[in-house]
């Protein structure tokens, strides 16, 4: 299995793209602005989209992706998310006011877009990969994902300040090779980070004390204004872990 990082920034501007990861060729984990760099042919290969939550930086390209490829596909595009997140998409995005409801066209019986509820603790298996929704703590209902290739596992925290339940899963994942975890703000934005339920370096490193398994820790979702400073603060205060910055276009084999 390979995961290609289409976007991992907490904002836009220049080369920055927001969260989206491509698993093999047909599975997207979140649909931020990184999706827009794929070729039309690559876009038509996408069949499954797993969403962590409904915040715009994680779904920005979903409506236009659906509109762009659905005429070129015979099978529907499937969106997997928690019941709460799917409810937001139906009410606020695919509602005929902001964008067409592709779950009703060309017909309700054979729609272009279909929804599958995947709440915390539920798994589904696609192309040898088991994808499990895991607990996240954010300002809106959110999940992270555990991707198990059978050989190794990669965990993505989503936007989350983590919880004991999250660390229980991380530490019980015996074949864990990579942990992608967010840090949006630098330490000087400590209060804002707490209010927005994002990490800053101080709170990230506090939470990483719960990690009891060796793995590569990859930091994502850095806000462009302070991305260098935030990474410096993490690396300066990191005592023992293998931590690096997740890079756009990075290819992770697991
Ligand atoms: Zn968010
Ligand atoms: Zn976000």
PDB file of C-alpha atoms and ligand atoms in Angstrom:
ATOM      1  CA  UNK A   1       0.000   0.000   0.000  1.00  0.00           C
ATOM      2  CA  UNK A   2       1.107   3.511  -0.555  1.00  0.00           C
ATOM      3  CA  UNK A   3      -0.246   6.799   0.673  1.00  0.00           C
ATOM      4  CA  UNK A   4       0.473   9.889  -1.395  1.00  0.00           C
ATOM      5  CA  UNK A   5       0.174  13.201   0.404  1.00  0.00           C
ATOM      6  CA  UNK A   6      -1.804  15.503  -1.885  1.00  0.00           C
ATOM      7  CA  UNK A   7      -2.111  18.210   0.755  1.00  0.00           C
ATOM      8  CA  UNK A   8      -1.127  18.563   4.410  1.00  0.00           C
ATOM      9  CA  UNK A   9      -1.170  22.291   5.141  1.00  0.00           C
ATOM     10  CA  UNK A  10      -3.458  24.122   7.513  1.00  0.00           C
ATOM     11  CA  UNK A  11      -4.065  26.762   4.840  1.00  0.00           C
ATOM     12  CA  UNK A  12      -3.666  27.857   1.237  1.00  0.00           C
ATOM     13  CA  UNK A  13      -1.413  30.234  -0.718  1.00  0.00           C
ATOM     14  CA  UNK A  14       1.522  29.402  -2.979  1.00  0.00           C
ATOM     15  CA  UNK A  15       2.203  25.670  -2.942  1.00  0.00           C
ATOM     16  CA  UNK A  16       0.123  25.040   0.195  1.00  0.00           C
ATOM     17  CA  UNK A  17      -2.722  22.547  -0.159  1.00  0.00           C
ATOM     18  CA  UNK A  18      -5.142  21.436   2.547  1.00  0.00           C
ATOM     19  CA  UNK A  19      -5.588  17.899   3.843  1.00  0.00           C
ATOM     20  CA  UNK A  20      -6.014  15.102   1.366  1.00  0.00           C
ATOM     21  CA  UNK A  21      -4.198  11.757   1.105  1.00  0.00           C
ATOM     22  CA  UNK A  22      -4.499   9.297  -1.794  1.00  0.00           C
ATOM     23  CA  UNK A  23      -4.344   5.634  -0.758  1.00  0.00           C
ATOM     24  CA  UNK A  24      -3.206   3.559  -3.747  1.00  0.00           C
ATOM     25  CA  UNK A  25      -5.115   5.109  -6.641  1.00  0.00           C
ATOM     26  CA  UNK A  26      -8.754   4.838  -5.727  1.00  0.00           C
ATOM     27  CA  UNK A  27      -9.175   5.862  -2.085  1.00  0.00           C
ATOM     28  CA  UNK A  28      -9.066   9.398  -0.723  1.00  0.00           C
ATOM     29  CA  UNK A  29      -8.657  10.218   2.939  1.00  0.00           C
ATOM     30  CA  UNK A  30     -10.213  13.694   3.161  1.00  0.00           C
ATOM     31  CA  UNK A  31     -10.779  15.877   0.131  1.00  0.00           C
ATOM     32  CA  UNK A  32      -9.010  19.180   0.775  1.00  0.00           C
ATOM     33  CA  UNK A  33      -7.536  21.384  -1.916  1.00  0.00           C
ATOM     34  CA  UNK A  34      -4.693  18.945  -2.700  1.00  0.00           C
ATOM     35  CA  UNK A  35      -7.183  16.924  -4.773  1.00  0.00           C
ATOM     36  CA  UNK A  36      -7.242  19.690  -7.382  1.00  0.00           C
ATOM     37  CA  UNK A  37      -3.659  18.947  -8.489  1.00  0.00           C
ATOM     38  CA  UNK A  38      -4.533  15.448  -9.734  1.00  0.00           C
ATOM     39  CA  UNK A  39      -4.909  14.891 -13.466  1.00  0.00           C
ATOM     40  CA  UNK A  40      -8.388  14.262 -14.849  1.00  0.00           C
ATOM     41  CA  UNK A  41      -7.453  10.605 -15.417  1.00  0.00           C
ATOM     42  CA  UNK A  42      -6.259  10.267 -11.808  1.00  0.00           C
ATOM     43  CA  UNK A  43      -9.477  11.910 -10.598  1.00  0.00           C
ATOM     44  CA  UNK A  44     -11.618   9.374 -12.489  1.00  0.00           C
ATOM     45  CA  UNK A  45      -9.845   6.510 -10.675  1.00  0.00           C
ATOM     46  CA  UNK A  46     -11.133   7.699  -7.282  1.00  0.00           C
ATOM     47  CA  UNK A  47     -13.930   5.448  -6.021  1.00  0.00           C
ATOM     48  CA  UNK A  48     -13.963   5.847  -2.231  1.00  0.00           C
ATOM     49  CA  UNK A  49     -13.638   8.968  -0.069  1.00  0.00           C
ATOM     50  CA  UNK A  50     -13.231   8.737   3.697  1.00  0.00           C
ATOM     51  CA  UNK A  51     -13.814  11.993   5.578  1.00  0.00           C
ATOM     52  CA  UNK A  52     -12.542  12.796   9.060  1.00  0.00           C
ATOM     53  CA  UNK A  53     -15.006  15.659   9.582  1.00  0.00           C
ATOM     54  CA  UNK A  54     -16.947  18.319   7.709  1.00  0.00           C
ATOM     55  CA  UNK A  55     -14.644  21.321   8.122  1.00  0.00           C
ATOM     56  CA  UNK A  56     -14.083  23.052   4.799  1.00  0.00           C
ATOM     57  CA  UNK A  57     -10.321  22.464   4.616  1.00  0.00           C
ATOM     58  CA  UNK A  58     -11.073  18.697   4.544  1.00  0.00           C
ATOM     59  CA  UNK A  59     -14.003  18.674   2.101  1.00  0.00           C
ATOM     60  CA  UNK A  60     -13.278  21.677  -0.153  1.00  0.00           C
ATOM     61  CA  UNK A  61     -12.701  19.642  -3.316  1.00  0.00           C
ATOM     62  CA  UNK A  62     -15.409  17.012  -2.748  1.00  0.00           C
ATOM     63  CA  UNK A  63     -18.258  18.884  -4.500  1.00  0.00           C
ATOM     64  CA  UNK A  64     -16.162  19.760  -7.551  1.00  0.00           C
ATOM     65  CA  UNK A  65     -14.561  16.306  -7.677  1.00  0.00           C
ATOM     66  CA  UNK A  66     -18.038  14.776  -7.804  1.00  0.00           C
ATOM     67  CA  UNK A  67     -19.161  17.182 -10.503  1.00  0.00           C
ATOM     68  CA  UNK A  68     -15.998  16.658 -12.571  1.00  0.00           C
ATOM     69  CA  UNK A  69     -15.862  12.858 -12.701  1.00  0.00           C
ATOM     70  CA  UNK A  70     -19.363  11.521 -12.297  1.00  0.00           C
ATOM     71  CA  UNK A  71     -20.194  11.594 -15.996  1.00  0.00           C
ATOM     72  CA  UNK A  72     -17.029   9.590 -16.632  1.00  0.00           C
ATOM     73  CA  UNK A  73     -17.810   6.788 -14.196  1.00  0.00           C
ATOM     74  CA  UNK A  74     -20.249   3.887 -14.403  1.00  0.00           C
ATOM     75  CA  UNK A  75     -20.174   3.106 -10.653  1.00  0.00           C
ATOM     76  CA  UNK A  76     -21.129   5.652  -7.985  1.00  0.00           C
ATOM     77  CA  UNK A  77     -18.592   7.547  -5.917  1.00  0.00           C
ATOM     78  CA  UNK A  78     -18.861   6.438  -2.279  1.00  0.00           C
ATOM     79  CA  UNK A  79     -18.384   8.837   0.627  1.00  0.00           C
ATOM     80  CA  UNK A  80     -17.684   7.280   4.047  1.00  0.00           C
ATOM     81  CA  UNK A  81     -18.030   9.366   7.204  1.00  0.00           C
ATOM     82  CA  UNK A  82     -19.751   9.447  10.577  1.00  0.00           C
ATOM     83  CA  UNK A  83     -23.504   9.951  10.648  1.00  0.00           C
ATOM     84  CA  UNK A  84     -22.953  13.486  11.989  1.00  0.00           C
ATOM     85  CA  UNK A  85     -20.535  14.438   9.202  1.00  0.00           C
ATOM     86  CA  UNK A  86     -22.781  12.980   6.493  1.00  0.00           C
ATOM     87  CA  UNK A  87     -25.669  14.966   7.965  1.00  0.00           C
ATOM     88  CA  UNK A  88     -23.698  18.203   7.548  1.00  0.00           C
ATOM     89  CA  UNK A  89     -22.819  17.369   3.924  1.00  0.00           C
ATOM     90  CA  UNK A  90     -26.448  16.631   3.049  1.00  0.00           C
ATOM     91  CA  UNK A  91     -27.842  19.696   4.806  1.00  0.00           C
ATOM     92  CA  UNK A  92     -25.226  22.314   4.002  1.00  0.00           C
ATOM     93  CA  UNK A  93     -23.369  21.272   0.824  1.00  0.00           C
ATOM     94  CA  UNK A  94     -25.324  18.875  -1.419  1.00  0.00           C
ATOM     95  CA  UNK A  95     -28.595  20.717  -0.816  1.00  0.00           C
ATOM     96  CA  UNK A  96     -29.345  22.184  -4.277  1.00  0.00           C
ATOM     97  CA  UNK A  97     -28.546  25.662  -2.913  1.00  0.00           C
ATOM     98  CA  UNK A  98     -24.772  25.351  -2.597  1.00  0.00           C
ATOM     99  CA  UNK A  99     -24.361  22.354  -4.929  1.00  0.00           C
ATOM    100  CA  UNK A 100     -26.586  19.722  -6.608  1.00  0.00           C
ATOM    101  CA  UNK A 101     -27.606  16.669  -4.596  1.00  0.00           C
ATOM    102  CA  UNK A 102     -25.690  13.983  -6.470  1.00  0.00           C
ATOM    103  CA  UNK A 103     -27.334  11.416  -4.191  1.00  0.00           C
ATOM    104  CA  UNK A 104     -30.553  12.032  -6.149  1.00  0.00           C
ATOM    105  CA  UNK A 105     -29.250  12.356  -9.701  1.00  0.00           C
ATOM    106  CA  UNK A 106     -29.515  10.925 -12.224  1.00  0.00           C
ATOM    107  CA  UNK A 107     -32.016   9.021 -10.009  1.00  0.00           C
ATOM    108  CA  UNK A 108     -32.491   8.123  -6.351  1.00  0.00           C
ATOM    109  CA  UNK A 109     -32.207   4.436  -7.292  1.00  0.00           C
ATOM    110  CA  UNK A 110     -28.888   4.805  -9.127  1.00  0.00           C
ATOM    111  CA  UNK A 111     -27.235   7.970  -7.830  1.00  0.00           C
ATOM    112  CA  UNK A 112     -23.848   9.360  -8.814  1.00  0.00           C
ATOM    113  CA  UNK A 113     -22.881   9.717  -5.153  1.00  0.00           C
ATOM    114  CA  UNK A 114     -23.689   7.325  -2.333  1.00  0.00           C
ATOM    115  CA  UNK A 115     -23.094   7.604   1.397  1.00  0.00           C
ATOM    116  CA  UNK A 116     -21.876   4.939   3.821  1.00  0.00           C
ATOM    117  CA  UNK A 117     -21.979   5.636   7.555  1.00  0.00           C
ATOM    118  CA  UNK A 118     -18.727   4.744   9.287  1.00  0.00           C
ATOM    119  CA  UNK A 119     -18.795   5.715  12.940  1.00  0.00           C
ATOM    120  CA  UNK A 120     -16.012   5.350  15.504  1.00  0.00           C
ATOM    121  CA  UNK A 121     -15.026   1.709  15.920  1.00  0.00           C
ATOM    122  CA  UNK A 122     -16.439   0.611  12.559  1.00  0.00           C
ATOM    123  CA  UNK A 123     -14.222  -0.783   9.795  1.00  0.00           C
ATOM    124  CA  UNK A 124     -14.435  -1.529   6.136  1.00  0.00           C
ATOM    125  CA  UNK A 125     -12.095  -3.444   3.876  1.00  0.00           C
ATOM    126  CA  UNK A 126     -11.122  -2.179   0.428  1.00  0.00           C
ATOM    127  CA  UNK A 127      -8.290  -3.497  -1.769  1.00  0.00           C
ATOM    128  CA  UNK A 128      -6.571  -5.486   1.021  1.00  0.00           C
ATOM    129  CA  UNK A 129      -6.672  -2.459   3.316  1.00  0.00           C
ATOM    130  CA  UNK A 130      -8.788  -2.392   6.460  1.00  0.00           C
ATOM    131  CA  UNK A 131      -9.880   1.147   7.261  1.00  0.00           C
ATOM    132  CA  UNK A 132     -11.192   1.784  10.769  1.00  0.00           C
ATOM    133  CA  UNK A 133     -12.685   5.010  12.121  1.00  0.00           C
ATOM    134  CA  UNK A 134     -11.043   5.859  15.457  1.00  0.00           C
ATOM    135  CA  UNK A 135     -11.904   8.464  18.128  1.00  0.00           C
ATOM    136  CA  UNK A 136     -11.019  12.122  17.637  1.00  0.00           C
ATOM    137  CA  UNK A 137     -11.653  15.203  19.778  1.00  0.00           C
ATOM    138  CA  UNK A 138     -12.342  18.398  17.814  1.00  0.00           C
ATOM    139  CA  UNK A 139     -14.816  21.304  17.800  1.00  0.00           C
ATOM    140  CA  UNK A 140     -17.185  19.300  15.591  1.00  0.00           C
ATOM    141  CA  UNK A 141     -17.847  15.540  15.387  1.00  0.00           C
ATOM    142  CA  UNK A 142     -14.668  14.012  13.958  1.00  0.00           C
ATOM    143  CA  UNK A 143     -12.802  10.747  13.563  1.00  0.00           C
ATOM    144  CA  UNK A 144      -9.288   9.646  12.739  1.00  0.00           C
ATOM    145  CA  UNK A 145      -8.449   6.585  10.645  1.00  0.00           C
ATOM    146  CA  UNK A 146      -6.394   3.464  11.145  1.00  0.00           C
ATOM    147  CA  UNK A 147      -5.216   2.057   7.803  1.00  0.00           C
ATOM    148  CA  UNK A 148      -4.004  -1.544   8.067  1.00  0.00           C
ATOM    149  CA  UNK A 149      -2.376  -2.971   4.934  1.00  0.00           C
ATOM    150  CA  UNK A 150      -1.925  -6.371   6.583  1.00  0.00           C
ATOM    151  CA  UNK A 151       1.805  -5.725   6.712  1.00  0.00           C
ATOM    152  CA  UNK A 152       1.915  -2.381   8.512  1.00  0.00           C
ATOM    153  CA  UNK A 153      -0.542   0.119   9.908  1.00  0.00           C
ATOM    154  CA  UNK A 154      -0.695   3.865   9.574  1.00  0.00           C
ATOM    155  CA  UNK A 155      -2.792   5.981  11.925  1.00  0.00           C
ATOM    156  CA  UNK A 156      -4.029   9.461  11.029  1.00  0.00           C
ATOM    157  CA  UNK A 157      -5.346  11.473  13.970  1.00  0.00           C
ATOM    158  CA  UNK A 158      -7.450  13.796  11.817  1.00  0.00           C
ATOM    159  CA  UNK A 159      -8.014  17.196  13.410  1.00  0.00           C
ATOM    160  CA  UNK A 160      -7.902  16.213  17.063  1.00  0.00           C
ATOM    161  CA  UNK A 161      -6.384  16.897  20.446  1.00  0.00           C
ATOM    162  CA  UNK A 162      -6.522  13.127  21.094  1.00  0.00           C
ATOM    163  CA  UNK A 163      -7.960  11.186  24.024  1.00  0.00           C
ATOM    164  CA  UNK A 164      -7.135   8.142  26.164  1.00  0.00           C
ATOM    165  CA  UNK A 165      -9.313   6.043  23.820  1.00  0.00           C
ATOM    166  CA  UNK A 166      -7.195   7.183  20.865  1.00  0.00           C
ATOM    167  CA  UNK A 167      -3.916   6.269  22.591  1.00  0.00           C
ATOM    168  CA  UNK A 168      -5.323   2.875  23.625  1.00  0.00           C
ATOM    169  CA  UNK A 169      -5.853   2.105  19.932  1.00  0.00           C
ATOM    170  CA  UNK A 170      -2.463   3.480  18.877  1.00  0.00           C
ATOM    171  CA  UNK A 171      -0.621   1.474  21.503  1.00  0.00           C
ATOM    172  CA  UNK A 172      -2.578  -1.706  20.739  1.00  0.00           C
ATOM    173  CA  UNK A 173      -1.702  -1.542  17.026  1.00  0.00           C
ATOM    174  CA  UNK A 174       1.155  -4.032  16.925  1.00  0.00           C
ATOM    175  CA  UNK A 175       2.156  -3.403  13.302  1.00  0.00           C
ATOM    176  CA  UNK A 176       2.047   0.402  13.582  1.00  0.00           C
ATOM    177  CA  UNK A 177       4.673   2.029  11.365  1.00  0.00           C
ATOM    178  CA  UNK A 178       3.466   5.628  10.976  1.00  0.00           C
ATOM    179  CA  UNK A 179       1.457   8.091  13.043  1.00  0.00           C
ATOM    180  CA  UNK A 180       0.279  11.208  11.217  1.00  0.00           C
ATOM    181  CA  UNK A 181      -0.766  13.734  13.828  1.00  0.00           C
ATOM    182  CA  UNK A 182      -1.798  17.345  13.564  1.00  0.00           C
ATOM    183  CA  UNK A 183      -0.302  20.511  14.978  1.00  0.00           C
ATOM    184  CA  UNK A 184      -1.941  23.660  13.625  1.00  0.00           C
ATOM    185  CA  UNK A 185      -0.422  26.425  15.719  1.00  0.00           C
ATOM    186  CA  UNK A 186       2.846  27.544  17.321  1.00  0.00           C
ATOM    187  CA  UNK A 187       3.140  27.840  21.102  1.00  0.00           C
ATOM    188  CA  UNK A 188       2.372  31.569  21.044  1.00  0.00           C
ATOM    189  CA  UNK A 189      -1.134  30.600  19.832  1.00  0.00           C
ATOM    190  CA  UNK A 190      -1.611  28.224  22.789  1.00  0.00           C
ATOM    191  CA  UNK A 191      -5.002  29.692  23.758  1.00  0.00           C
ATOM    192  CA  UNK A 192      -6.306  29.760  20.201  1.00  0.00           C
ATOM    193  CA  UNK A 193      -5.128  26.181  19.659  1.00  0.00           C
ATOM    194  CA  UNK A 194      -6.988  25.022  22.758  1.00  0.00           C
ATOM    195  CA  UNK A 195     -10.152  26.893  21.757  1.00  0.00           C
ATOM    196  CA  UNK A 196     -10.033  25.430  18.239  1.00  0.00           C
ATOM    197  CA  UNK A 197      -9.200  21.950  19.592  1.00  0.00           C
ATOM    198  CA  UNK A 198      -5.961  21.789  17.638  1.00  0.00           C
ATOM    199  CA  UNK A 199      -2.490  21.041  18.964  1.00  0.00           C
ATOM    200  CA  UNK A 200       0.373  23.468  19.440  1.00  0.00           C
ATOM    201  CA  UNK A 201       3.870  21.996  20.078  1.00  0.00           C
ATOM    202  CA  UNK A 202       3.464  22.072  23.867  1.00  0.00           C
ATOM    203  CA  UNK A 203       0.167  20.163  23.891  1.00  0.00           C
ATOM    204  CA  UNK A 204       1.323  17.801  21.111  1.00  0.00           C
ATOM    205  CA  UNK A 205       4.424  16.750  23.037  1.00  0.00           C
ATOM    206  CA  UNK A 206       2.387  16.337  26.228  1.00  0.00           C
ATOM    207  CA  UNK A 207       0.029  13.961  24.393  1.00  0.00           C
ATOM    208  CA  UNK A 208       2.867  12.104  22.669  1.00  0.00           C
ATOM    209  CA  UNK A 209       4.030  10.994  26.132  1.00  0.00           C
ATOM    210  CA  UNK A 210       1.189   8.465  25.852  1.00  0.00           C
ATOM    211  CA  UNK A 211       2.782   6.872  22.778  1.00  0.00           C
ATOM    212  CA  UNK A 212       4.398   3.636  23.932  1.00  0.00           C
ATOM    213  CA  UNK A 213       5.170   2.076  20.560  1.00  0.00           C
ATOM    214  CA  UNK A 214       8.039   2.892  18.181  1.00  0.00           C
ATOM    215  CA  UNK A 215       6.853   4.478  14.944  1.00  0.00           C
ATOM    216  CA  UNK A 216       7.559   7.400  12.659  1.00  0.00           C
ATOM    217  CA  UNK A 217       5.602  10.446  13.842  1.00  0.00           C
ATOM    218  CA  UNK A 218       4.672  12.806  10.987  1.00  0.00           C
ATOM    219  CA  UNK A 219       3.332  16.265  11.775  1.00  0.00           C
ATOM    220  CA  UNK A 220       0.564  17.668   9.568  1.00  0.00           C
ATOM    221  CA  UNK A 221      -1.834  20.649   9.369  1.00  0.00           C
ATOM    222  CA  UNK A 222       0.726  23.381  10.150  1.00  0.00           C
ATOM    223  CA  UNK A 223      -0.775  26.824   9.568  1.00  0.00           C
ATOM    224  CA  UNK A 224       1.315  28.590   6.877  1.00  0.00           C
ATOM    225  CA  UNK A 225       1.930  31.751   8.940  1.00  0.00           C
ATOM    226  CA  UNK A 226       3.961  29.893  11.581  1.00  0.00           C
ATOM    227  CA  UNK A 227       4.796  26.558   9.981  1.00  0.00           C
ATOM    228  CA  UNK A 228       8.585  26.875  10.327  1.00  0.00           C
ATOM    229  CA  UNK A 229       8.393  28.154  13.898  1.00  0.00           C
ATOM    230  CA  UNK A 230       5.916  25.440  14.889  1.00  0.00           C
ATOM    231  CA  UNK A 231       8.151  22.676  13.526  1.00  0.00           C
ATOM    232  CA  UNK A 232      11.205  24.232  15.230  1.00  0.00           C
ATOM    233  CA  UNK A 233       9.387  24.255  18.574  1.00  0.00           C
ATOM    234  CA  UNK A 234       8.384  20.606  18.177  1.00  0.00           C
ATOM    235  CA  UNK A 235      11.888  19.430  17.248  1.00  0.00           C
ATOM    236  CA  UNK A 236      13.556  21.591  19.924  1.00  0.00           C
ATOM    237  CA  UNK A 237      11.477  20.130  22.743  1.00  0.00           C
ATOM    238  CA  UNK A 238      11.158  16.564  21.448  1.00  0.00           C
ATOM    239  CA  UNK A 239      13.134  14.316  23.774  1.00  0.00           C
ATOM    240  CA  UNK A 240      13.157  10.896  22.197  1.00  0.00           C
ATOM    241  CA  UNK A 241      10.695  10.322  19.402  1.00  0.00           C
ATOM    242  CA  UNK A 242      11.281  10.015  15.680  1.00  0.00           C
ATOM    243  CA  UNK A 243       9.374  13.089  14.481  1.00  0.00           C
ATOM    244  CA  UNK A 244       9.389  14.785  11.089  1.00  0.00           C
ATOM    245  CA  UNK A 245       7.201  17.112   9.101  1.00  0.00           C
ATOM    246  CA  UNK A 246       4.722  15.504   6.714  1.00  0.00           C
ATOM    247  CA  UNK A 247       5.528  16.842   3.236  1.00  0.00           C
ATOM    248  CA  UNK A 248       3.243  17.463   0.316  1.00  0.00           C
ATOM    249  CA  UNK A 249       3.817  14.812  -2.413  1.00  0.00           C
ATOM    250  CA  UNK A 250       5.470  12.522   0.134  1.00  0.00           C
ATOM    251  CA  UNK A 251       4.882   8.854  -0.678  1.00  0.00           C
ATOM    252  CA  UNK A 252       4.541   6.574   2.337  1.00  0.00           C
ATOM    253  CA  UNK A 253       4.780   2.807   1.837  1.00  0.00           C
ATOM    254  CA  UNK A 254       3.307   0.677   4.575  1.00  0.00           C
TER     255      UNK A 254
HETATM  256 ZN1  LIG B   1     -11.166  20.845  11.637  1.00  0.00          ZN
HETATM  257 ZN1  LIG B   2      -8.442  21.038   9.416  1.00  0.00          ZN
END
